[in-house]
Amino acid sequence: MKRNYLIIIITVAVLGIVGACKEDFLNITPNGSLDASVMGSAEGIDGLVIGCYAVLDGTANYTTWESAGSNWVFSEIRAVIANKGTDAGDQPAINPLQSYTEESTNSYINTQWVTLYEAISRCNNVILVAGKSLESGKITQAKHDIFVAQAKALRGFYHHKAWLMWEDIPYIDETMDPTEVGNTTDVRANIIADLQAGVSGLPNDMDQIGRWNKTVCQVMLAKAMMDMNHDYAGALTLLNEVKTSGTRPDGTSIGLHPTYGDLFEITNRNTEENVYTVQYSVNDGAGSANAGYPEILNFPYKAGGSPGGCCGFFQPTQEFVNSFRTTAAGLPYLDGSYNTLPVVSDQGLTPADAFTEDAGPLDPRLDWAVGRRGIPYFDWGEVTGSDWVRDQSYAGPYSNKKQVYKKSEERVLTDVTNWTNGVTANGYRMIRFADVLLLLAECQIETNDLAGARTNINLVRARAANPDGWVKEADGVTNAANYVISEYPTTGYPFDSQANARLALYMERKLELGMEGHRWWDLKRWGLAVTETNRVLDYETTTPWGSNGAAYIQGTARVGAEDVTYPVPQRQIDLMGGLIVQNR
Amino acid sequence: MQISTNAKRFALFVFSMVLSVGILFGQERTITGRVTAEEEGPLPGVNVTVQGTTIGAITDINGSYSLRVPGPDAVLVFSSIGYVTQSVTVGSQATIDLVLVSDVQALQEVVVTGYTTQRRRDLTGAVGVVETAELTAVPTGQLTSQLQGRASGVTVIGDGRPGQAAKVRIRGLASFESNSPLYIVDGVPTTDISFLNPNDVETMVVLKDAGAASVYGSRASNGVIVVNTKKGGSGVKVTYDLYTGWSLPGPGATEDVLTAEEYGELIWLIYDNDGTSENHPVYGPSSNPSPTMPQWWIDNGSVSTDWWDEVTDPALKMNHDVTLSGGNENARFFAGFGYLDENGIVLYNYSKRARGRFNSEFTILKDRIKVGENLTMQYYRGRGVGNLGEGSPINSTTYRLQSIIPVKWSGPDFPGQLSTHLWTAGDWGGTGIAPRLGNSGNTVAGLTRGKDDWGQNYNLLGNLYVDIKILNGLNFRSNFGGGFGSGWGLGFGWATYENAENTNTNSFSENSNWGANWIWTNQLTFDRVFGDHKITAVAGYEAVKTGIGRYMSGARGNYFSTDVSYRTLSNGASINSVSSSFYTPTALVSIIGKVDYGFRNKYLFSATIRRDGSSKFGPDTRYGVFPAFSGAWRISDEPFLEGLTWLSDLKIRGSWGMMGNQGALDTQNQYSLYTSSVSTAGYDVAGTYTSAVTGYRPSRIGNPNAKWETNVTTDVGFETTLFNDRLSFVFDWFLKQTKDLLFRVERPAQAGNATAPYINIAEMENKGFDLELGYRDNFGDLGFSANFNVTHYKNKIISIAEGYDYFDYGGGTTRIGAAHRNIVGEEMSSFYGYEYLGLFQSDADVDAHATQTGAAPGFLKFADTDGDGEITPDDRKIIGSPHPDFTYGLNLDLSYKGVDLNAYFYGSQGNDIFNWNKWWIEFFPSFQGQKAKSLLYDSWTTATPENTVPKASNTSNFSTNGQVNGYYMEDGSFLKLKNLQLGYTIPQSVLSKINVKSLRVYVQTVNLFTLTKYSGLDPELGGDDRAFGADTGNYPNVKQIVFGLNLTL
């Protein structure tokens, strides 16, 4: 019996020991993560601010092209500057976006929404954490203010972008429960106030080229005022200040780069022209997540080894190409009649077939925006025709060019960790000085300073007219095409009336900034999204690829008033139980 | 003294494990005889005792015994562990030979349900007992696959990849994310039994309802499968089993896809249909009356590649199993060694497993204490391939590679038209040869290049236990068990030259991980009979820790050489990525109580209560209490039925209980966390081009209030055996309701993209029935048995979350959005899209129909279900269900003298399949990949409007390949002859001459035929529970021919 008692005692003791330690046993804290208390230092909050900048490229917690910061789908393709390109079945969700038949369930639209609001959420988090750290004395007032001003400016920018997409959007600041905010309130004043906070809270010299400074905020504020409120007078003041005393974020001066062509070289992404460039980095240990992942599809599909290696998207349209036709005097056709003098293409020809290049006068900027047969394509050689595109019968003969890198830069300034070389350090030129000058000119036209507008537009044209910046044949001397460009005359048409001056301005933005992600927003601001796009479609659908019922445009695409904005994603309406409503 | 005796016994045991020494004793000779076992021949180590005395003997190696008996009234009792004990009155006999009945039937009597064992006839819950001999009849090496069709209420789906565990679901789907049953292997819980050798399994039971399973409380809600491994019996036994055979890929999809010439004809048909023209870069100007085959193809031999044939090969498999077992009344041991080498039908797809098991048990201190251990270990090495999805070898081989592309170039030197490569003889063929060849890689090239990639795992799982008899009927048992595993993998990413879209830089990645878990259970068991009352009670305490471990991986790029011996992380020129993770483990503590009470074995009642605490929940909600009650009434023992001689047994049962689930929950669910990440929050703020500053972002939002997901199950059943146990019938009806279902609610985007927490919000219901029917009889030398079982469940989502009527889930069909939607009031994983009405026949037909984007004659016509005259997303509805109405298994055994025949059928009825392969091959613009013969020969044209395949056209829009719709739906019902085996047991008369106890040889076929209307490769489809039943390129279960032998020494 003694042994029995002994066993019982042992048993009870064992049970007791296990029981006694059970509370600790069940408290398991997470491994491999940080909790909020660690984030409150100045370094921690600055890391959160970096997280806000990280979404400028259009990717957040994932890599995607659907929400590209460069707006190649939502602005350029929508405005028929370019086609989706490639072949019919690739990324079919873009097809309805360019035929104005998209459903509210379209994945591109939802991804854009998710990405923008993730960015906004990160901005709000900076303001919240900075506020708490200021209260607890972990950071100084000055540090706090510089963090918060960046976060607010970025928050304003991301909201502005959402406004351009949908107009009826929820505005979320750090004080709100985001799940309880609807989209039926006018948010424009909030956006203006946020950008204004950046203007008043940030110096011009932010030390680093990738941070937003006062100048960047001024331009963004001016754009928001123009886009949302047609407040040209207010924007004029801001832009004039930028022109005269603005700087790049690291405090260096801004101005026009002397030549147009090499603006788009990767190594020139931070020259004086670039008021703000999204800073892509390659081979940085992030597996190409910080490189130009959103533009990964947008390279020619060139036989014999393509720049980028994939996938033939974002092919310029014939209408866009025709726009570069100039008069013998080197001025553009402002009435659309350039389409009666179309640029000759090699549509329907194989590379082996003979092809005579267009000999008519052309704006030299064409051959920096568009890859076309017979024209040298950086150091990749001359474009040889249909072997540069994936399916010419479907998407036409042209290739994207501004975003493409030089062959000599491959694997040096392109990421080597991806299957393709098409993730580059060619950061998206978000604000170029030429853009600032043209925005300024637009404000001057709207405030009836036509001479001032002409001066600014002519500054842009004069730079484009510098022959050092033209595409040359292999000899490096001969111009690749018949380039003719001149400044507008100081008297008479088109700066003889506000209406004509507008036409000049509109055309100049198309020629200077085409394929750079501005067009649809420009048309929207000008109230021309419907009429101008339908005019372009009238022509484009007569091309062999545009008229083909089998091709993307489906022959019958028309823009209606409701297509100026995109539908609010159905997913978000559902998730908010109806608090978010459809905008159409 | 005692201690040293035990030490000797231990030493003897260890010695015996290695050398299998038999333990023999002799006696006087008065009665002699020989004891044999069915199928196994002479049985050594059988206890032969004279009832009521201490006289006894043990059979020798030949099964012979002899002993002196007091007189003719003496009763000899023959007993051996694992066999039914038999008694024989001596009478006038001098020789008594006996056949002991095999363990399978003996074990039917006693069911090991984990914390206790019960007589099967006393069970009050729904318990399925699996015949382990049947399991190993299917040669896969995976217990999960072998379970298919063997127990009612259990649904098993597996693909054809070698070494791949199948998906097991018990009674439907009770949760959105965690539906895997809990496995208890020798008392140790695990979620993975892929490393168990089926040959080592002694018993396997499935606990289906709360009455049976809720004693496992916390993780029992998806059912529990209790596996006990072999312990060894009396005497020495050595077995060797071998099987070897081939998996035969068959014609696959060869007959469904176009040849190179036909592909050109299809393009000409499209020019005709679309009214388009061009100069096709492969087939020449469309103005030609017919396509011109390109010169490079003619130079290369004019071969149309049969990609299926190129990528697949008959695959050899070979399995060896050796078991050594033995023991006496004080010590038993079992050692098993298995080696299974399996190849997949896809090139360089293989799995090799070496598995060992060492089980032993001693009885010491005069039967007071039993100590034992079970240990299994596995080494796995293999090269797996993906399944279901774009890029899986089946998808790219069958549906994406045009026949015009050569596997290898054999013609004269040729400069590629899309790649910079100059093709010379022997180079890989690919889409870079010419434009318009599509975008899939050359699968043969990919698989061949990857032949030196591999992954390997080591696994250990075992336990050590002691069982102490404190008082008569009161036992204390302590069981400590655990598992440890470690994995290693590496892969080389090759630069390619042959594709239109080439990978430019080679890379190499290597990863490794280790993981561990342990459990400690202490329990007191009280087991007594007081007159008519039988009581079994268990009280226990259990602590568990799982998910301990770490993972690390690295990848580098730009390797100077691709040589296998050069592949180390140090040798790459650039660092692509480096990462590691530190798992957050889970701790569980539980208190267990269980009482079984029986009155005259007729009225049976059982109550269970279990309280579980889990570290996954916050301090206020971490405990859950799970009670269950069950009862049974053995009607056949009532006096009023005693006269019915045809009724052997009749019992009705009922149970109600609750079970918990926390499987879905992330271990970090209660915490709000930030992450630092150079990829998701990094930015090159300094403008360096090649470096980014690491930023931070909120990564997770915590919910400290999450609590246990609870499953309330009601079960009513009855079981009966008739005509002297010849016919048996078991039926159970069940209702399983999951409350407080843990669901990760997708938060509105405005709340940010940090990982949302799980909250207890959803509800789900499963109801259904399980049915088992058995028949067993002998007609002279002819033995026959048949077992049939049916599983039926109906799943329904009761609620998801406030304001959430549905959630979508992907499933490999992301090219046109998710094909599945989980909707309140409907079945989980329902197919959702536009209802397909047929093809538009004419412009008038288009005009008469509701407005539909892209509508044209020959294109898909969708139903205007809301009648608003326009086809919009609101018209989408449920277009099919992947859930079968029922699944069934039928096992037939026939034996005649030494010959045995087994046939085993498995079927699934009433499930739909979303045949995503049609998107690739029946719509031309779904990339320029391979296309279907039906698109060329059976597609709609104005001349053949009766054809059901849409018009061949290069149009991609809403009415062609742009939407999920009913065109892709097919009936996925099937019936397979899973196994047909013919065996012959060599007669004893022959074997005894060579001292072999038994030898059986057999030949079998697996998957001999499949009856189905499904047009794809195999209707047996897995996938995530939220999105399954979509065929996105399924690795099929193919025909196998196998030869084998079973030898006992």
Short mmCIF file of N, CA, C and O in Angstrom, two decimals, chain B residues 170 219 561:
data_model
loop_
_atom_site.label_atom_id
_atom_site.label_comp_id
_atom_site.label_asym_id
_atom_site.label_seq_id
_atom_site.Cartn_x
_atom_site.Cartn_y
_atom_site.Cartn_z
N ILE B 170 -14.03 15.28 -43.05
CA ILE B 170 -15.01 14.44 -42.38
C ILE B 170 -16.31 15.21 -42.25
O ILE B 170 -16.34 16.29 -41.68
N ARG B 219 -9.48 20.65 -30.86
CA ARG B 219 -9.22 20.57 -32.29
C ARG B 219 -10.05 19.48 -32.95
O ARG B 219 -9.71 18.99 -34.01
N SER B 561 28.57 29.75 -63.50
CA SER B 561 28.45 28.40 -64.04
C SER B 561 27.15 27.80 -63.53
O SER B 561 26.71 28.09 -62.42
#
